[in-house]
Each structure stands twice: as C-alpha cells, then as structure tokens.
C-alpha cells in the first residue's frame, strides 16, 4: 500500500488537516480582526492624533498576529505541528521533512481556513469597520521587486527560526517537546516581521493570510508578490539552515507511516511546528 493511501485511511491525518484549517481560521479572525477594529480611518477615530494612532496601531497589529500564533501554536502544535503557513509547509516538504501529500492537504486547509476566517469577520463585524480587510498592499514608494525581497527576507527569517527550533533535533529540550517550546521564538519572529513590514508591504509572509483578505475584499492588486516572496523566502530559509550545517546531520527526513498499523503514528510520525 502506498504512503498516500496510508495517509488517506488514517483518521488522525484528517484531524491534523482540520487542525490546520481551524488554526488558520482563528489566525485570520484574530489578526485581520485586529486590523479592522483599529482602523485609523474609521469615523470613530476623528479628532484623535493620527501619528499616535498609527504608532499604537502598528504595535497592536503586530501583537495581534504574533500572540495569535503563540496561542494557536500551543493549542494545535501537538496535533498537526501547527504550520499555519503555506510557505513554511512548502519549505518543509521540499527539504523532505513532511510528505508531499501531507503538505498539499495542509496548504488546501490553510487557504480555506484563512478565507473562512476573513469571511466570518465580514459577517460579525459592523459595516463601519469594513473599509479594509487587512489587505496586504505595497506602500506607494515600494516597487513590486522591492516588495518581493521584503517578503522574501521576512519569510526566510521565520523559516530559519522554525527549522532551528521546531525541527532541529539538537534543540535542547526534552524529546517530543521541541514544537511546543519553539512556539515562543516563532511567534516573536512573526511579531518582529510585522513591526518591520507593516508600513512597507502590510506584512504578508504567509500566502494564505494574504489570499484570505484579498478574496473577501476582491482586491488582488500586486497579490502575486505575496505568493512569490514568501514561498521563495521559505525555500531560502530552509536552504540557509541546511547550508550552514545548523543540524549537523541531526535533522531526519519524514518517516513513512508503517503499513501494518496506520493509526499508531505517535512514534513513527514526528510532528513539526
């Protein structure tokens, strides 16, 4: 029986896929919801100092996305590995740390979850806050090429942290606990990336996150930047992690699911954050 068939017939695998869906749903619900509820162009902000509002808003949004990864990572990291990002999943698949079929199902779940989370905001948040759905757009002075590189470097940094903490077996924590401990530096990296990139690109570093907002707002201007940049960044981050010998050959590729008992995968399938 093929590895793909083993995945398909495992109930736990579909639980993992669902965890990626629901994790992305709440990631966008919290992150995009924070952007919408703090919109400085909202009429409720009239009469307030714009510079103060913008500075506070940027920090608030960065915390919203960063802390949501922290919370959701602890909630679902032990279930699916808590990828919550197609760029990270693609990088893990390319460097053979997850199977391509698992990666494909994860990415579909992530895109659907992100789109559903943003669509839910359109329903539950009053229309006065509907001027934007956290669409990731380039600043007027940032070119498309610059945007690609900004998104690339932001995602590369995130991927290197993922590989160096959640994936590297030498990460000095008890066996099996690395993904949960790794959530802290990963969420801080998401926070830092938003501090840097919000004014420049809106900070995508996650194709599903950008797609969810673009789909609900029906605004795909420069949208390709938020796929090409993060995916290339994920690959660059993974390549740097391997090229610099971070793992010292301690990072093993994904392990195939044993055919004799597809449901018992606690030891045979290592969860990756």
CSV table of C-alpha atoms in Angstrom, one decimal:
chain,number,residue,atom,x,y,z
A,1,UNK,CA,0.0,0.0,0.0
A,2,UNK,CA,1.4,3.4,-0.9
A,3,UNK,CA,2.2,6.1,1.5
A,4,UNK,CA,-0.6,8.3,0.1
A,5,UNK,CA,-3.1,5.6,0.8
A,6,UNK,CA,-1.8,5.2,4.3
A,7,UNK,CA,-2.4,8.9,4.9
A,8,UNK,CA,-5.9,8.8,3.5
A,9,UNK,CA,-7.0,5.9,5.6
A,10,UNK,CA,-5.7,7.4,8.9
A,11,UNK,CA,-8.3,9.3,10.9
A,12,UNK,CA,-5.5,11.1,12.7
A,13,UNK,CA,-4.3,12.6,9.5
A,14,UNK,CA,-7.6,14.2,8.8
A,15,UNK,CA,-7.6,15.5,12.3
A,16,UNK,CA,-4.3,17.1,11.5
A,17,UNK,CA,-5.7,18.7,8.4
A,18,UNK,CA,-8.7,20.0,10.2
A,19,UNK,CA,-6.3,21.5,12.9
A,20,UNK,CA,-4.6,23.4,10.1
A,21,UNK,CA,-7.9,24.7,8.8
A,22,UNK,CA,-9.3,25.8,12.2
A,23,UNK,CA,-5.9,27.2,13.2
A,24,UNK,CA,-5.8,29.4,10.1
A,25,UNK,CA,-9.5,30.3,10.6
A,26,UNK,CA,-8.7,31.8,14.1
A,27,UNK,CA,-5.4,33.2,13.0
A,28,UNK,CA,-7.2,35.4,10.4
A,29,UNK,CA,-10.1,36.0,12.7
A,30,UNK,CA,-7.8,37.5,15.3
A,31,UNK,CA,-5.2,39.1,13.1
A,32,UNK,CA,-7.4,40.6,10.5
A,33,UNK,CA,-10.0,41.5,13.1
A,34,UNK,CA,-7.3,43.5,15.0
A,35,UNK,CA,-6.5,45.4,11.8
A,36,UNK,CA,-10.2,46.2,11.1
A,37,UNK,CA,-11.1,47.2,14.7
A,38,UNK,CA,-8.1,49.6,14.9
A,39,UNK,CA,-8.6,51.2,11.5
A,40,UNK,CA,-7.4,54.9,12.0
A,41,UNK,CA,-9.6,55.9,9.0
A,42,UNK,CA,-12.7,54.8,10.8
A,43,UNK,CA,-15.0,57.7,11.7
A,44,UNK,CA,-14.8,56.8,15.3
A,45,UNK,CA,-11.1,57.9,15.3
A,46,UNK,CA,-12.0,61.5,14.3
A,47,UNK,CA,-10.3,64.1,16.4
A,48,UNK,CA,-7.5,61.9,17.6
A,49,UNK,CA,-3.8,62.4,16.8
A,50,UNK,CA,-3.0,60.4,13.7
A,51,UNK,CA,0.6,59.8,14.4
A,52,UNK,CA,-0.1,58.5,17.8
A,53,UNK,CA,-2.9,56.3,16.5
A,54,UNK,CA,-0.7,54.9,13.7
A,55,UNK,CA,2.2,54.0,16.0
A,56,UNK,CA,-0.1,52.4,18.5
A,57,UNK,CA,-2.0,50.6,15.8
A,58,UNK,CA,1.2,49.1,14.2
A,59,UNK,CA,2.3,47.7,17.6
A,60,UNK,CA,-1.3,46.4,18.3
A,61,UNK,CA,-1.5,44.7,14.9
A,62,UNK,CA,2.0,43.1,15.4
A,63,UNK,CA,0.9,41.8,18.8
A,64,UNK,CA,-2.4,40.6,17.3
A,65,UNK,CA,-0.7,38.4,14.7
A,66,UNK,CA,2.2,37.4,16.9
A,67,UNK,CA,0.3,36.4,20.0
A,68,UNK,CA,-2.4,34.6,18.0
A,69,UNK,CA,0.4,32.3,16.6
A,70,UNK,CA,1.6,31.8,20.2
A,71,UNK,CA,-1.9,30.8,21.4
A,72,UNK,CA,-2.8,28.7,18.4
A,73,UNK,CA,0.5,27.0,18.3
A,74,UNK,CA,0.1,25.8,21.9
A,75,UNK,CA,-3.5,24.7,21.0
A,76,UNK,CA,-2.7,22.8,17.8
A,77,UNK,CA,1.0,22.4,17.6
A,78,UNK,CA,0.8,18.9,19.2
A,79,UNK,CA,-1.9,17.9,16.7
A,80,UNK,CA,-0.7,19.0,13.3
A,81,UNK,CA,2.6,20.6,14.0
A,82,UNK,CA,0.9,24.0,13.6
A,83,UNK,CA,2.4,25.0,10.3
A,84,UNK,CA,-0.3,27.7,9.6
A,85,UNK,CA,1.6,28.9,6.6
A,86,UNK,CA,1.9,27.5,3.1
A,87,UNK,CA,5.4,29.0,2.7
A,88,UNK,CA,6.6,27.0,5.8
A,89,UNK,CA,4.8,23.9,4.7
A,90,UNK,CA,6.3,24.0,1.2
A,91,UNK,CA,9.8,24.5,2.6
A,92,UNK,CA,9.4,21.5,4.9
A,93,UNK,CA,8.2,19.4,2.0
A,94,UNK,CA,11.0,20.5,-0.4
A,95,UNK,CA,13.6,19.6,2.3
A,96,UNK,CA,11.7,16.3,2.9
A,97,UNK,CA,10.6,16.9,6.5
A,98,UNK,CA,6.9,16.3,5.6
A,99,UNK,CA,5.4,14.2,2.8
A,100,UNK,CA,4.2,16.0,-0.3
A,101,UNK,CA,0.7,14.7,0.1
A,102,UNK,CA,0.5,15.9,3.7
A,103,UNK,CA,1.9,19.2,2.6
A,104,UNK,CA,-0.7,19.5,-0.2
A,105,UNK,CA,-3.6,18.8,2.1
A,106,UNK,CA,-2.2,21.2,4.7
A,107,UNK,CA,-2.0,24.0,2.2
A,108,UNK,CA,-5.5,23.5,1.0
A,109,UNK,CA,-6.8,23.5,4.6
A,110,UNK,CA,-4.7,26.7,5.3
A,111,UNK,CA,-6.1,28.6,2.4
A,112,UNK,CA,-9.7,27.5,3.1
A,113,UNK,CA,-9.3,28.4,6.8
A,114,UNK,CA,-7.8,31.8,6.1
A,115,UNK,CA,-10.6,32.6,3.6
A,116,UNK,CA,-13.3,31.4,6.0
A,117,UNK,CA,-11.9,33.4,8.9
A,118,UNK,CA,-11.8,36.6,7.0
A,119,UNK,CA,-15.3,36.0,5.5
A,120,UNK,CA,-16.6,35.5,9.1
A,121,UNK,CA,-15.3,38.9,10.0
A,122,UNK,CA,-17.4,40.4,7.2
A,123,UNK,CA,-20.4,38.9,8.8
A,124,UNK,CA,-19.8,39.5,12.5
A,125,UNK,CA,-18.1,43.0,12.5
A,126,UNK,CA,-20.3,46.0,11.8
A,127,UNK,CA,-20.0,47.5,8.4
A,128,UNK,CA,-18.5,50.7,9.7
A,129,UNK,CA,-15.2,48.7,10.0
A,130,UNK,CA,-15.4,47.2,6.5
A,131,UNK,CA,-13.2,49.8,4.8
A,132,UNK,CA,-10.5,47.2,4.6
A,133,UNK,CA,-9.9,43.5,5.4
A,134,UNK,CA,-6.2,43.8,6.2
A,135,UNK,CA,-5.3,43.5,2.6
A,136,UNK,CA,-1.6,43.3,2.2
A,137,UNK,CA,-0.6,46.2,-0.2
A,138,UNK,CA,2.7,47.8,-1.1
A,139,UNK,CA,3.4,51.3,0.0
A,140,UNK,CA,3.3,53.7,-2.9
A,141,UNK,CA,7.1,54.1,-2.7
A,142,UNK,CA,7.8,50.4,-2.6
A,143,UNK,CA,8.2,48.7,-6.0
A,144,UNK,CA,6.9,45.2,-6.7
A,145,UNK,CA,10.5,43.9,-6.8
A,146,UNK,CA,11.3,45.5,-3.5
A,147,UNK,CA,8.1,44.0,-2.1
A,148,UNK,CA,9.1,40.6,-3.2
A,149,UNK,CA,12.5,40.9,-1.5
A,150,UNK,CA,11.0,42.3,1.7
A,151,UNK,CA,8.5,39.5,1.9
A,152,UNK,CA,11.3,37.0,1.0
A,153,UNK,CA,13.6,38.1,3.8
A,154,UNK,CA,10.8,38.3,6.4
A,155,UNK,CA,9.7,34.7,5.5
A,156,UNK,CA,13.2,33.5,5.3
A,157,UNK,CA,13.8,34.7,8.9
A,158,UNK,CA,10.6,33.0,10.0
A,159,UNK,CA,11.5,29.7,8.3
A,160,UNK,CA,15.0,29.7,9.7
A,161,UNK,CA,13.6,30.0,13.2
A,162,UNK,CA,11.1,27.2,12.5
A,163,UNK,CA,13.9,24.9,11.2
A,164,UNK,CA,16.3,25.9,14.0
A,165,UNK,CA,13.8,25.3,16.9
A,166,UNK,CA,10.9,23.1,15.9
A,167,UNK,CA,12.8,20.9,13.5
A,168,UNK,CA,16.4,20.6,14.7
A,169,UNK,CA,16.7,17.6,17.0
A,170,UNK,CA,19.6,19.3,18.8
A,171,UNK,CA,17.2,21.9,20.2
A,172,UNK,CA,18.0,21.4,23.9
A,173,UNK,CA,14.5,20.4,25.2
A,174,UNK,CA,13.0,17.1,26.3
A,175,UNK,CA,12.3,14.7,23.4
A,176,UNK,CA,9.0,15.5,21.7
A,177,UNK,CA,8.6,18.9,23.4
A,178,UNK,CA,10.5,21.0,20.8
A,179,UNK,CA,7.4,22.1,18.8
A,180,UNK,CA,5.8,23.4,21.9
A,181,UNK,CA,8.9,25.3,23.2
A,182,UNK,CA,9.6,26.6,19.6
A,183,UNK,CA,6.3,28.4,19.6
A,184,UNK,CA,7.7,31.2,21.6
A,185,UNK,CA,10.6,32.2,19.3
A,186,UNK,CA,8.4,31.6,16.2
A,187,UNK,CA,5.6,33.9,17.5
A,188,UNK,CA,8.2,36.5,18.4
A,189,UNK,CA,9.6,36.3,14.8
A,190,UNK,CA,6.1,36.9,13.4
A,191,UNK,CA,5.8,39.9,15.7
A,192,UNK,CA,9.1,41.3,14.6
A,193,UNK,CA,8.3,40.8,10.9
A,194,UNK,CA,5.1,42.8,11.3
A,195,UNK,CA,7.0,45.6,13.1
A,196,UNK,CA,9.3,45.9,10.1
A,197,UNK,CA,7.0,45.2,7.2
A,198,UNK,CA,3.6,46.7,8.1
A,199,UNK,CA,4.5,50.1,6.8
A,200,UNK,CA,6.2,48.7,3.7
A,201,UNK,CA,4.2,45.7,2.4
A,202,UNK,CA,1.5,45.3,5.0
A,203,UNK,CA,3.4,42.2,6.1
A,204,UNK,CA,2.2,39.1,4.4
A,205,UNK,CA,4.9,36.4,5.0
A,206,UNK,CA,2.1,34.0,4.6
A,207,UNK,CA,0.4,33.4,1.2
A,208,UNK,CA,-2.8,32.0,2.8
A,209,UNK,CA,-3.1,35.1,5.1
A,210,UNK,CA,-2.8,37.5,2.1
A,211,UNK,CA,-5.2,35.4,0.0
A,212,UNK,CA,-7.9,35.3,2.6
A,213,UNK,CA,-8.0,39.1,2.8
A,214,UNK,CA,-7.7,39.6,-1.0
A,215,UNK,CA,-10.5,37.2,-1.7
A,216,UNK,CA,-13.0,38.7,0.8
A,217,UNK,CA,-12.2,42.2,-0.4
A,218,UNK,CA,-12.0,41.2,-4.0
A,219,UNK,CA,-8.8,43.2,-4.4
A,220,UNK,CA,-5.8,41.3,-5.9
A,221,UNK,CA,-3.6,44.2,-6.8
A,222,UNK,CA,0.1,43.1,-6.6
A,223,UNK,CA,-1.2,39.9,-5.0
A,224,UNK,CA,1.5,37.8,-6.8
A,225,UNK,CA,4.1,39.5,-4.6
A,226,UNK,CA,2.6,37.8,-1.5
A,227,UNK,CA,3.0,34.3,-3.0
A,228,UNK,CA,6.3,34.6,-4.8
A,229,UNK,CA,8.1,36.5,-2.0
A,230,UNK,CA,7.1,34.2,0.9
A,231,UNK,CA,7.5,30.9,-1.0
A,232,UNK,CA,10.9,31.9,-2.2
A,233,UNK,CA,11.7,33.1,1.3
A,234,UNK,CA,10.7,29.8,2.8
A,235,UNK,CA,13.0,28.0,0.4
A,236,UNK,CA,15.8,30.4,1.1
A,237,UNK,CA,15.4,30.0,4.8
A,238,UNK,CA,15.4,26.2,4.6
A,239,UNK,CA,18.4,26.2,2.3
A,240,UNK,CA,20.3,28.5,4.6
A,241,UNK,CA,19.5,26.3,7.6
A,242,UNK,CA,20.9,23.3,5.8
A,243,UNK,CA,23.8,25.0,4.1
A,244,UNK,CA,25.1,26.4,7.4
A,245,UNK,CA,25.1,22.9,8.9
A,246,UNK,CA,22.8,24.0,11.6
A,247,UNK,CA,21.6,20.5,12.1
A,248,UNK,CA,24.9,18.6,11.9
A,249,UNK,CA,23.0,15.8,10.2
A,250,UNK,CA,20.6,15.6,13.1
A,251,UNK,CA,17.5,16.5,11.1
A,252,UNK,CA,15.9,13.5,9.6
A,253,UNK,CA,13.5,13.5,6.6
A,254,UNK,CA,9.9,12.5,7.2
A,255,UNK,CA,9.4,8.9,8.2
A,256,UNK,CA,6.9,6.8,6.3
A,257,UNK,CA,3.8,5.6,8.0
A,258,UNK,CA,4.1,1.9,8.8
A,259,UNK,CA,1.6,0.0,6.7
A,260,UNK,CA,0.8,-2.6,9.3
A,261,UNK,CA,-0.9,-0.1,11.7
A,262,UNK,CA,-1.7,3.2,10.1
A,263,UNK,CA,-3.4,4.6,13.2
A,264,UNK,CA,-0.4,4.2,15.6
A,265,UNK,CA,1.8,7.1,14.5
A,266,UNK,CA,2.9,8.7,17.7
A,267,UNK,CA,6.4,7.4,17.3
A,268,UNK,CA,6.6,6.9,13.6
A,269,UNK,CA,5.5,10.4,12.5
A,270,UNK,CA,7.3,13.2,14.2
A,271,UNK,CA,5.2,16.4,14.5
A,272,UNK,CA,6.8,19.5,13.1
A,273,UNK,CA,5.8,23.0,14.1
